[in-house]
Tab-separated table of N, CA, C and O in Angstrom:
chain	number	residue	atom	x	y	z
A	121	LEU	N	-0.480	3.998	-5.927
A	121	LEU	CA	-0.593	2.858	-6.749
A	121	LEU	C	-2.077	2.287	-6.704
A	121	LEU	O	-2.598	2.033	-7.879
A	122	MET	N	-2.414	2.041	-5.670
A	122	MET	CA	-3.921	1.444	-5.618
A	122	MET	C	-5.052	2.305	-6.024
A	122	MET	O	-6.069	1.960	-6.336
A	123	ALA	N	-4.858	3.671	-5.936
A	123	ALA	CA	-5.828	4.568	-6.443
A	123	ALA	C	-5.632	4.829	-7.956
A	123	ALA	O	-6.501	5.480	-8.289
A	124	SER	N	-4.864	4.250	-8.672
A	124	SER	CA	-4.659	4.486	-9.960
A	124	SER	C	-5.807	3.907	-10.701
A	124	SER	O	-6.167	2.822	-10.414
A	125	ARG	N	-6.417	4.743	-11.834
A	125	ARG	CA	-7.398	4.241	-12.584
A	125	ARG	C	-6.984	3.134	-13.691
A	125	ARG	O	-7.928	2.552	-14.135
A	126	GLU	N	-5.691	3.216	-14.042
A	126	GLU	CA	-5.273	2.266	-15.031
A	126	GLU	C	-4.451	1.075	-14.446
A	126	GLU	O	-3.445	0.665	-15.021
A	127	LEU	N	-4.795	0.804	-13.123
A	127	LEU	CA	-3.983	-0.286	-12.653
A	127	LEU	C	-4.472	-1.758	-12.934
A	127	LEU	O	-5.744	-2.141	-12.883
A	128	HIS	N	-3.515	-2.675	-13.340
A	128	HIS	CA	-3.918	-3.977	-13.499
A	128	HIS	C	-3.057	-4.781	-12.580
A	128	HIS	O	-1.792	-4.510	-12.320
A	129	VAL	N	-3.569	-5.770	-12.110
A	129	VAL	CA	-2.999	-6.837	-11.076
A	129	VAL	C	-3.019	-8.195	-11.821
A	129	VAL	O	-3.952	-8.650	-12.250
A	130	ILE	N	-1.791	-8.623	-12.022
A	130	ILE	CA	-1.651	-10.092	-12.681
A	130	ILE	C	-1.211	-11.005	-11.593
A	130	ILE	O	0.041	-10.826	-11.194
A	131	ASP	N	-1.781	-12.056	-11.502
A	131	ASP	CA	-1.297	-13.093	-10.534
A	131	ASP	C	-0.438	-14.041	-11.248
A	131	ASP	O	-0.929	-14.311	-12.548
A	132	VAL	N	0.680	-14.518	-10.862
A	132	VAL	CA	1.549	-15.246	-11.430
A	132	VAL	C	1.829	-16.659	-10.689
A	132	VAL	O	2.329	-16.445	-9.517
A	133	ARG	N	1.498	-17.739	-11.466
A	133	ARG	CA	1.897	-19.041	-10.891
A	133	ARG	C	2.891	-19.716	-11.564
A	133	ARG	O	2.860	-19.654	-12.850
A	134	ASP	N	3.691	-20.512	-11.102
A	134	ASP	CA	4.875	-21.207	-11.753
A	134	ASP	C	4.831	-22.623	-11.588
A	134	ASP	O	4.040	-23.156	-10.694
A	135	THR	N	5.255	-23.462	-12.551
A	135	THR	CA	5.289	-24.942	-12.589
A	135	THR	C	6.681	-25.448	-12.751
A	135	THR	O	7.401	-24.666	-13.183
A	136	ASP	N	6.802	-26.434	-12.238
A	136	ASP	CA	8.239	-27.232	-12.379
A	136	ASP	C	8.325	-27.831	-13.866
A	136	ASP	O	7.513	-27.719	-14.624
A	137	PRO	N	9.612	-28.188	-14.227
A	137	PRO	CA	9.525	-28.978	-15.484
A	137	PRO	C	8.629	-29.964	-15.888
A	137	PRO	O	8.440	-30.155	-17.120
A	138	ASN	N	8.136	-30.680	-14.914
A	138	ASN	CA	7.128	-31.695	-15.237
A	138	ASN	C	5.599	-31.199	-15.326
A	138	ASN	O	4.813	-31.947	-15.189
A	139	GLY	N	5.435	-29.835	-15.172
A	139	GLY	CA	4.100	-29.330	-15.244
A	139	GLY	C	3.434	-29.212	-13.845
A	139	GLY	O	2.161	-28.792	-13.718
A	140	ASN	N	4.029	-29.627	-12.927
A	140	ASN	CA	3.450	-29.613	-11.491
A	140	ASN	C	3.674	-28.190	-10.856
A	140	ASN	O	4.640	-27.568	-11.114
A	141	PRO	N	2.579	-27.792	-10.196
A	141	PRO	CA	2.690	-26.477	-9.541
A	141	PRO	C	3.933	-26.382	-8.739
A	141	PRO	O	4.150	-27.275	-7.934
A	142	SER	N	4.706	-25.141	-8.806
A	142	SER	CA	5.893	-25.219	-7.832
A	142	SER	C	5.378	-24.067	-6.612
A	142	SER	O	4.277	-23.512	-6.755
A	143	GLN	N	6.073	-24.021	-5.716
A	143	GLN	CA	5.868	-23.104	-4.471
A	143	GLN	C	5.990	-21.671	-4.811
A	143	GLN	O	5.158	-20.831	-4.225
A	144	ALA	N	6.782	-21.257	-5.824
A	144	ALA	CA	6.893	-19.908	-6.069
A	144	ALA	C	5.603	-19.473	-6.859
A	144	ALA	O	4.960	-20.026	-7.575
A	145	PHE	N	5.403	-18.111	-6.418
A	145	PHE	CA	4.284	-17.328	-7.216
A	145	PHE	C	4.481	-15.937	-7.161
A	145	PHE	O	5.392	-15.434	-6.288
A	146	GLY	N	3.813	-15.081	-7.828
A	146	GLY	CA	4.100	-13.711	-7.880
A	146	GLY	C	2.847	-12.830	-8.074
A	146	GLY	O	1.690	-13.392	-8.428
A	147	ARG	N	2.937	-11.628	-8.007
A	147	ARG	CA	1.940	-10.757	-8.448
A	147	ARG	C	2.534	-9.639	-9.046
A	147	ARG	O	3.555	-8.888	-8.525
A	148	VAL	N	2.101	-8.983	-10.184
A	148	VAL	CA	2.528	-7.883	-10.715
A	148	VAL	C	1.421	-6.917	-10.784
A	148	VAL	O	0.316	-6.934	-11.128
A	149	PHE	N	1.916	-5.458	-10.271
A	149	PHE	CA	1.041	-4.327	-10.408
A	149	PHE	C	1.429	-3.456	-11.482
A	149	PHE	O	2.716	-3.025	-11.419
A	150	LEU	N	0.638	-3.234	-12.523
A	150	LEU	CA	1.082	-2.550	-13.522
A	150	LEU	C	0.117	-1.220	-13.732
A	150	LEU	O	-1.012	-1.544	-13.741
A	151	THR	N	0.736	-0.114	-13.512
A	151	THR	CA	0.060	0.976	-13.900
A	151	THR	C	0.427	1.498	-15.260
A	151	THR	O	1.366	1.749	-15.468
A	152	GLU	N	-0.700	1.373	-16.068
A	152	GLU	CA	-0.369	1.522	-17.535
A	152	GLU	C	0.371	2.724	-17.923
A	152	GLU	O	0.024	3.854	-17.571
A	153	GLY	N	1.525	2.481	-18.615
A	153	GLY	CA	2.296	3.580	-19.141
A	153	GLY	C	3.095	4.390	-18.007
A	153	GLY	O	3.463	5.388	-18.404
A	154	LYS	N	3.128	3.658	-16.708
A	154	LYS	CA	3.610	4.580	-15.792
A	154	LYS	C	4.605	3.863	-14.962
A	154	LYS	O	5.745	4.055	-14.843
A	155	SER	N	4.056	2.732	-14.186
A	155	SER	CA	5.045	1.903	-13.327
A	155	SER	C	4.761	0.511	-13.416
A	155	SER	O	3.658	-0.043	-13.695
A	156	LEU	N	5.673	-0.227	-13.028
A	156	LEU	CA	5.325	-1.633	-12.600
A	156	LEU	C	6.143	-2.113	-11.477
A	156	LEU	O	7.217	-1.715	-10.977
A	157	ALA	N	5.232	-3.022	-10.548
A	157	ALA	CA	5.880	-3.485	-9.475
A	157	ALA	C	5.676	-5.049	-9.481
A	157	ALA	O	4.614	-5.470	-9.831
A	158	PHE	N	6.924	-5.866	-9.462
A	158	PHE	CA	6.827	-7.232	-9.430
A	158	PHE	C	7.149	-7.721	-7.956
A	158	PHE	O	8.246	-7.665	-7.668
A	159	TYR	N	6.124	-8.586	-7.517
A	159	TYR	CA	6.372	-9.125	-6.048
A	159	TYR	C	6.459	-10.481	-6.372
A	159	TYR	O	5.661	-11.149	-7.079
A	160	ALA	N	7.507	-11.303	-5.804
A	160	ALA	CA	7.644	-12.648	-5.918
A	160	ALA	C	7.652	-13.298	-4.495
A	160	ALA	O	8.215	-12.607	-3.443
A	161	PHE	N	7.055	-14.333	-4.245
A	161	PHE	CA	7.020	-15.135	-3.030
A	161	PHE	C	7.262	-16.459	-3.005
A	161	PHE	O	7.444	-17.297	-4.145
A	162	ASP	N	7.899	-16.907	-2.010
A	162	ASP	CA	8.394	-18.368	-1.732
A	162	ASP	C	9.454	-18.814	-2.884
A	162	ASP	O	9.245	-19.970	-3.358
A	163	LEU	N	10.385	-17.982	-3.201
A	163	LEU	CA	11.358	-18.447	-4.019
A	163	LEU	C	12.446	-19.343	-3.276
A	163	LEU	O	12.563	-19.073	-2.205
A	164	ASN	N	13.017	-20.213	-3.939
A	164	ASN	CA	14.130	-21.053	-3.339
A	164	ASN	C	15.219	-20.398	-2.999
A	164	ASN	O	16.384	-20.329	-3.785
A	165	GLU	N	15.342	-19.270	-2.186
A	165	GLU	CA	16.283	-18.441	-1.798
A	165	GLU	C	17.570	-19.093	-1.196
A	165	GLU	O	18.549	-18.506	-1.548
A	166	ASP	N	17.657	-20.242	-0.568
A	166	ASP	CA	18.580	-20.874	-0.159
A	166	ASP	C	19.642	-21.327	-1.075
A	166	ASP	O	20.865	-21.119	-0.965
A	167	LYS	N	19.229	-21.914	-2.290
A	167	LYS	CA	19.902	-22.379	-3.299
A	167	LYS	C	20.692	-20.996	-3.925
A	167	LYS	O	21.770	-21.132	-4.299
A	168	ILE	N	20.095	-19.906	-3.975
A	168	ILE	CA	20.512	-18.643	-4.603
A	168	ILE	C	21.616	-18.114	-3.686
A	168	ILE	O	22.967	-17.832	-4.396
A	169	ALA	N	21.354	-18.067	-2.340
A	169	ALA	CA	22.366	-17.329	-1.473
A	169	ALA	C	23.655	-18.378	-1.614
A	169	ALA	O	24.859	-17.635	-1.599
A	170	SER	N	23.629	-19.727	-1.341
A	170	SER	CA	24.781	-20.340	-1.513
A	170	SER	C	25.635	-20.548	-2.799
A	170	SER	O	26.907	-20.774	-2.627
A	171	ALA	N	24.845	-20.334	-3.897
A	171	ALA	CA	25.599	-20.505	-5.173
A	171	ALA	C	25.896	-18.909	-5.609
A	171	ALA	O	26.386	-18.810	-6.856
A	172	LYS	N	25.690	-17.882	-4.808
A	172	LYS	CA	26.034	-16.421	-5.247
A	172	LYS	C	25.315	-16.083	-6.706
A	172	LYS	O	25.893	-15.905	-7.696
A	173	ARG	N	23.936	-16.527	-6.704
A	173	ARG	CA	23.098	-16.147	-7.783
A	173	ARG	C	22.177	-15.104	-7.405
A	173	ARG	O	21.904	-14.953	-6.326
A	174	SER	N	21.360	-14.721	-8.430
A	174	SER	CA	20.417	-13.738	-8.141
A	174	SER	C	19.175	-13.976	-8.978
A	174	SER	O	19.254	-14.639	-10.067
A	175	PHE	N	18.053	-13.520	-8.421
A	175	PHE	CA	16.762	-13.453	-9.467
A	175	PHE	C	16.792	-12.199	-10.437
A	175	PHE	O	16.551	-11.049	-9.820
A	176	GLN	N	16.880	-12.574	-11.646
A	176	GLN	CA	17.006	-11.338	-12.501
A	176	GLN	C	15.556	-11.248	-13.311
A	176	GLN	O	15.061	-12.207	-13.767
A	177	VAL	N	15.076	-10.142	-13.485
A	177	VAL	CA	13.678	-9.828	-14.182
A	177	VAL	C	13.926	-9.167	-15.430
A	177	VAL	O	14.794	-8.397	-15.623
A	178	TRP	N	13.248	-9.830	-16.479
A	178	TRP	CA	13.333	-9.507	-17.763
A	178	TRP	C	12.096	-8.925	-18.378
A	178	TRP	O	10.990	-9.491	-17.996
A	179	ALA	N	12.219	-8.029	-19.268
A	179	ALA	CA	11.120	-7.455	-19.987
A	179	ALA	C	11.227	-7.879	-21.213
A	179	ALA	O	12.196	-7.817	-22.073
A	180	VAL	N	10.090	-8.430	-21.953
A	180	VAL	CA	9.973	-8.744	-23.295
A	180	VAL	C	9.115	-7.445	-23.949
A	180	VAL	O	7.996	-7.254	-23.659
A	181	PRO	N	9.704	-7.094	-24.975
A	181	PRO	CA	9.090	-5.915	-25.609
A	181	PRO	C	7.881	-6.349	-26.650
A	181	PRO	O	7.705	-7.566	-26.748
A	182	GLN	N	7.114	-5.444	-26.923
A	182	GLN	CA	5.980	-5.859	-27.660
A	182	GLN	C	6.458	-6.441	-28.964
A	182	GLN	O	7.647	-6.427	-29.475
A	183	ALA	N	5.653	-7.199	-29.766
A	183	ALA	CA	5.972	-8.036	-30.921
A	183	ALA	C	6.725	-7.276	-31.832
A	183	ALA	O	6.340	-6.161	-32.152
A	184	GLY	N	7.686	-8.083	-32.319
A	184	GLY	CA	8.400	-7.513	-33.463
A	184	GLY	C	9.550	-6.518	-32.970
A	184	GLY	O	10.233	-5.770	-33.922
A	185	LYS	N	9.758	-6.412	-31.798
A	185	LYS	CA	10.775	-5.463	-31.285
A	185	LYS	C	12.124	-6.187	-30.864
A	185	LYS	O	12.149	-7.440	-31.269
A	186	ASN	N	12.899	-5.816	-30.089
A	186	ASN	CA	14.389	-6.362	-29.666
A	186	ASN	C	13.978	-7.435	-28.823
A	186	ASN	O	12.892	-7.774	-28.321
A	187	SER	N	15.171	-8.086	-28.342
A	187	SER	CA	15.139	-9.366	-27.374
A	187	SER	C	14.887	-8.806	-26.002
A	187	SER	O	14.856	-7.649	-25.855
A	188	PRO	N	14.656	-9.692	-24.984
A	188	PRO	CA	14.370	-9.244	-23.830
A	188	PRO	C	15.413	-8.361	-23.110
A	188	PRO	O	16.550	-8.412	-23.549
A	189	ARG	N	15.192	-7.525	-22.273
A	189	ARG	CA	15.906	-6.467	-21.555
A	189	ARG	C	15.822	-6.694	-20.097
A	189	ARG	O	14.732	-6.935	-19.653
A	190	SER	N	16.861	-6.576	-19.339
A	190	SER	CA	16.910	-6.607	-18.067
A	190	SER	C	16.227	-5.454	-17.431
A	190	SER	O	16.577	-4.260	-17.638
A	191	LEU	N	15.137	-5.695	-16.388
A	191	LEU	CA	14.790	-4.662	-15.665
A	191	LEU	C	15.497	-4.502	-14.147
A	191	LEU	O	15.317	-3.592	-13.707
A	192	GLY	N	16.344	-5.439	-13.944
A	192	GLY	CA	17.033	-5.496	-12.603
A	192	GLY	C	16.830	-6.904	-12.038
A	192	GLY	O	16.493	-7.736	-12.472
A	193	PHE	N	17.048	-6.778	-10.635
A	193	PHE	CA	16.911	-7.932	-9.834
A	193	PHE	C	15.830	-7.717	-8.732
A	193	PHE	O	15.700	-6.586	-8.161
A	194	LEU	N	15.313	-8.798	-8.432
A	194	LEU	CA	14.442	-8.984	-7.110
A	194	LEU	C	15.286	-8.781	-5.997
A	194	LEU	O	16.387	-9.476	-5.699
A	195	HIS	N	14.822	-7.982	-5.047
A	195	HIS	CA	15.526	-7.788	-3.693
A	195	HIS	C	14.453	-8.235	-2.575
A	195	HIS	O	13.125	-8.087	-2.707
A	196	VAL	N	15.018	-8.667	-1.560
A	196	VAL	CA	14.251	-9.188	-0.256
A	196	VAL	C	13.286	-7.888	0.080
A	196	VAL	O	14.086	-6.828	0.521
A	197	ASP	N	12.070	-8.108	0.188
A	197	ASP	CA	11.209	-6.976	0.792
A	197	ASP	C	10.742	-7.260	2.122
A	197	ASP	O	10.597	-6.320	3.014
A	198	ALA	N	10.530	-8.509	2.308
A	198	ALA	CA	10.085	-8.757	3.777
A	198	ALA	C	10.502	-10.381	3.965
A	198	ALA	O	9.771	-11.252	3.375
A	199	LYS	N	11.597	-10.570	4.596
A	199	LYS	CA	12.268	-11.917	4.690
A	199	LYS	C	11.179	-12.870	5.310
A	199	LYS	O	11.082	-14.082	4.979
A	200	ALA	N	10.566	-12.592	6.359
A	200	ALA	CA	9.579	-13.262	7.235
A	200	ALA	C	8.558	-13.739	6.339
A	200	ALA	O	8.080	-14.852	6.638
A	201	GLN	N	8.219	-13.013	5.382
A	201	GLN	CA	7.160	-13.476	4.566
A	201	GLN	C	7.588	-14.139	3.146
A	201	GLN	O	6.688	-14.584	2.455
A	202	GLY	N	8.728	-14.108	3.104
A	202	GLY	CA	9.280	-14.776	1.882
A	202	GLY	C	8.927	-13.832	0.648
A	202	GLY	O	8.883	-14.236	-0.494
A	203	ARG	N	9.052	-12.627	0.779
A	203	ARG	CA	8.591	-11.573	-0.333
A	203	ARG	C	9.794	-10.917	-0.883
A	203	ARG	O	10.622	-10.298	-0.183
A	204	TRP	N	9.817	-11.013	-2.140
A	204	TRP	CA	10.810	-10.131	-2.934
A	204	TRP	C	10.140	-9.185	-4.049
A	204	TRP	O	9.019	-9.332	-4.290
A	205	VAL	N	10.803	-8.149	-4.345
A	205	VAL	CA	10.275	-7.264	-5.155
A	205	VAL	C	11.244	-6.541	-6.035
A	205	VAL	O	12.428	-6.384	-5.863
A	206	LEU	N	10.612	-5.972	-6.976
A	206	LEU	CA	11.458	-5.017	-8.045
A	206	LEU	C	10.348	-3.988	-8.623
A	206	LEU	O	9.199	-4.474	-8.917
A	207	LYS	N	10.886	-2.888	-8.453
A	207	LYS	CA	9.973	-1.654	-8.843
A	207	LYS	C	10.573	-0.993	-10.173
A	207	LYS	O	11.734	-0.735	-10.061
A	208	VAL	N	9.648	-0.624	-11.158
A	208	VAL	CA	10.196	0.077	-12.129
A	208	VAL	C	9.335	1.423	-12.421
A	208	VAL	O	8.279	1.162	-12.743
A	209	ASP	N	9.979	2.425	-12.380
A	209	ASP	CA	9.109	3.749	-12.468
A	209	ASP	C	9.649	4.516	-13.731
A	209	ASP	O	9.956	5.707	-13.495
A	210	ASN	N	9.865	3.906	-14.718
A	210	ASN	CA	10.249	4.371	-15.936
A	210	ASN	C	9.310	4.420	-17.026
A	210	ASN	O	8.933	3.418	-17.618
A	211	PRO	N	8.364	5.464	-17.206
A	211	PRO	CA	7.113	5.312	-18.092
A	211	PRO	C	7.389	4.893	-19.540
A	211	PRO	O	6.697	4.158	-20.167
A	212	GLU	N	8.576	5.375	-20.066
A	212	GLU	CA	8.883	5.114	-21.500
A	212	GLU	C	9.215	3.575	-21.490
A	212	GLU	O	8.845	2.773	-22.411
A	213	LEU	N	9.791	2.987	-20.588
A	213	LEU	CA	10.192	1.449	-20.582
A	213	LEU	C	8.734	0.740	-20.345
A	213	LEU	O	8.774	-0.132	-21.093
A	214	VAL	N	8.163	0.969	-19.358
A	214	VAL	CA	6.777	0.483	-19.154
A	214	VAL	C	5.840	0.297	-20.197
A	214	VAL	O	5.428	-0.691	-20.420
A	215	LYS	N	5.898	1.400	-21.001
A	215	LYS	CA	4.910	1.492	-22.118
A	215	LYS	C	5.255	0.348	-23.286
A	215	LYS	O	4.415	-0.053	-24.108
A	216	GLU	N	6.542	0.031	-23.226
A	216	GLU	CA	7.051	-1.034	-24.364
A	216	GLU	C	6.935	-2.434	-23.889
A	216	GLU	O	7.219	-3.370	-24.726
A	217	ILE	N	6.696	-2.727	-22.694
A	217	ILE	CA	6.757	-4.194	-22.150
A	217	ILE	C	5.494	-4.992	-22.501
A	217	ILE	O	4.256	-4.396	-22.163
A	218	SER	N	5.594	-6.003	-23.023
A	218	SER	CA	4.360	-6.864	-23.313
A	218	SER	C	4.269	-8.016	-22.297
A	218	SER	O	3.286	-8.774	-22.055
A	219	SER	N	5.459	-8.471	-21.871
A	219	SER	CA	5.556	-9.372	-20.705
A	219	SER	C	6.828	-9.472	-19.981
A	219	SER	O	7.832	-8.816	-20.310
A	220	VAL	N	6.935	-10.094	-18.728
A	220	VAL	CA	7.914	-10.108	-17.720
A	220	VAL	C	8.277	-11.537	-17.414
A	220	VAL	O	7.338	-12.454	-17.359
A	221	PHE	N	9.466	-11.861	-17.155
A	221	PHE	CA	9.809	-13.248	-16.416
A	221	PHE	C	11.065	-13.121	-15.520
A	221	PHE	O	11.658	-12.130	-15.564
A	222	VAL	N	11.138	-13.915	-14.857
A	222	VAL	CA	12.407	-14.244	-13.867
A	222	VAL	C	13.319	-15.387	-14.319
A	222	VAL	O	12.788	-16.454	-14.850
A	223	THR	N	14.599	-15.061	-14.159
A	223	THR	CA	15.530	-16.281	-14.332
A	223	THR	C	16.690	-16.132	-13.078
A	223	THR	O	16.652	-15.052	-12.515
A	224	VAL	N	17.230	-17.216	-12.859
A	224	VAL	CA	18.355	-17.164	-11.944
A	224	VAL	C	19.618	-17.034	-12.672
A	224	VAL	O	19.815	-17.898	-13.683
A	225	GLU	N	20.370	-15.997	-12.344
A	225	GLU	CA	21.477	-15.706	-13.010
A	225	GLU	C	22.776	-15.485	-12.006
A	225	GLU	O	22.443	-15.487	-10.844
A	226	PRO	N	23.933	-15.402	-12.598
A	226	PRO	CA	25.194	-15.171	-11.603
A	226	PRO	C	24.692	-13.778	-10.819
A	226	PRO	O	23.891	-13.021	-11.392
A	227	SER	N	25.236	-13.669	-9.660
A	227	SER	CA	25.014	-12.327	-8.816
A	227	SER	C	25.123	-11.156	-9.615
A	227	SER	O	24.476	-10.149	-9.271
A	228	ALA	N	26.007	-11.045	-10.513
A	228	ALA	CA	26.179	-9.765	-11.230
A	228	ALA	C	25.375	-9.555	-12.418
A	228	ALA	O	25.230	-8.551	-13.083
A	229	GLY	N	24.605	-10.506	-12.771
A	229	GLY	CA	23.545	-10.563	-13.727
A	229	GLY	C	24.128	-10.880	-15.022
A	229	GLY	O	25.154	-11.289	-15.213
A	230	GLY	N	23.219	-10.772	-16.077
A	230	GLY	CA	23.691	-11.154	-17.363
A	230	GLY	C	23.049	-10.145	-18.368
A	230	GLY	O	22.231	-9.462	-18.048
A	231	GLU	N	23.568	-10.111	-19.620
A	231	GLU	CA	23.011	-9.186	-20.673
A	231	GLU	C	21.832	-9.776	-21.418
A	231	GLU	O	21.035	-9.019	-22.060
A	232	GLN	N	21.835	-11.210	-21.291
A	232	GLN	CA	20.668	-11.937	-21.905
A	232	GLN	C	20.196	-13.106	-20.938
A	232	GLN	O	21.086	-13.537	-20.081
A	233	PRO	N	19.010	-13.438	-20.895
A	233	PRO	CA	18.624	-14.405	-19.959
A	233	PRO	C	19.262	-15.803	-20.288
A	233	PRO	O	19.396	-16.307	-21.546
A	234	ASN	N	19.686	-16.579	-19.501
A	234	ASN	CA	20.578	-17.787	-19.579
A	234	ASN	C	19.853	-18.828	-18.789
A	234	ASN	O	19.891	-19.997	-19.077
A	235	GLY	N	19.238	-18.398	-17.722
A	235	GLY	CA	18.557	-19.380	-16.676
A	235	GLY	C	17.281	-19.879	-17.136
A	235	GLY	O	16.855	-19.141	-18.237
A	236	GLN	N	16.703	-20.707	-16.671
A	236	GLN	CA	15.345	-21.170	-16.917
A	236	GLN	C	14.197	-20.172	-16.657
A	236	GLN	O	14.354	-19.574	-15.428
A	237	LYS	N	13.228	-19.936	-17.433
A	237	LYS	CA	12.435	-18.936	-17.243
A	237	LYS	C	11.235	-19.343	-15.995
A	237	LYS	O	11.074	-20.517	-16.161
A	238	MET	N	11.132	-18.519	-15.281
A	238	MET	CA	10.127	-18.731	-14.124
A	238	MET	C	9.187	-17.568	-13.933
A	238	MET	O	9.515	-16.305	-14.402
A	239	LEU	N	8.056	-17.720	-13.396
A	239	LEU	CA	7.259	-16.627	-12.968
A	239	LEU	C	7.049	-15.600	-14.311
A	239	LEU	O	6.975	-14.592	-14.241
A	240	TYR	N	6.464	-16.362	-15.323
A	240	TYR	CA	6.344	-15.413	-16.570
A	240	TYR	C	4.981	-14.809	-16.545
A	240	TYR	O	3.817	-15.427	-16.009
A	241	ALA	N	4.842	-13.481	-16.707
A	241	ALA	CA	3.405	-12.741	-16.756
A	241	ALA	C	3.265	-12.090	-18.164
A	241	ALA	O	4.318	-11.186	-18.639
A	242	TYR	N	2.187	-12.366	-18.777
A	242	TYR	CA	1.796	-11.629	-19.981
A	242	TYR	C	1.019	-10.341	-19.448
A	242	TYR	O	0.150	-10.396	-18.651
A	243	LEU	N	1.508	-9.161	-19.906
A	243	LEU	CA	0.960	-7.874	-19.666
A	243	LEU	C	0.020	-7.302	-20.523
A	243	LEU	O	-0.488	-6.017	-20.306
A	244	GLY	N	-0.249	-7.978	-21.701
A	244	GLY	CA	-1.064	-7.391	-22.782
A	244	GLY	C	-2.514	-7.247	-22.417
A	244	GLY	O	-2.868	-7.342	-21.365
A	245	GLU	N	-3.314	-6.772	-23.390
A	245	GLU	CA	-4.627	-6.630	-23.149
A	245	GLU	C	-5.303	-8.023	-22.912
A	245	GLU	O	-4.898	-8.962	-23.168
A	246	ALA	N	-6.295	-7.954	-21.717
A	246	ALA	CA	-7.140	-8.960	-21.544
A	246	ALA	C	-7.987	-9.542	-22.593
A	246	ALA	O	-8.338	-8.676	-23.306
A	247	ASN	N	-8.456	-10.668	-22.415
A	247	ASN	CA	-9.437	-11.271	-23.566
A	247	ASN	C	-10.744	-10.911	-23.151
A	247	ASN	O	-11.734	-11.757	-23.789
A	248	HIS	N	-11.050	-10.050	-22.308
A	248	HIS	CA	-12.423	-9.863	-21.772
A	248	HIS	C	-12.613	-8.419	-21.647
A	248	HIS	O	-11.497	-7.604	-21.323
A	249	PRO	N	-13.837	-7.925	-21.683
A	249	PRO	CA	-14.039	-6.438	-21.470
A	249	PRO	C	-13.649	-5.821	-19.953
A	249	PRO	O	-13.644	-6.792	-18.960
């Protein structure tokens, strides 16, 4: 992953409904047209565990395409560090994604996002060379 020539690293910060920075943050590693790894940190996992809910990751296709599509669920990667991860190794799917975000959904997930969006990351072209 780190040796890829087409690697993009996108830092993601979240805010609460009042615009204040929240504790949660993330990092997306995107290898153009190949794979995506979404790491999230400091999620409020106690509320999730007690409510039998999960963090579901959604992909928004490029403009003019279909509605958001589920990429799957964040899974605990390193409990001591508060790190969660979702990896996608589907080149055809990754090529179509313009942005990703996380919602809190029932543990079985949903077909469409119902929870509040958090950790939104735009994966399109940067506005600089």
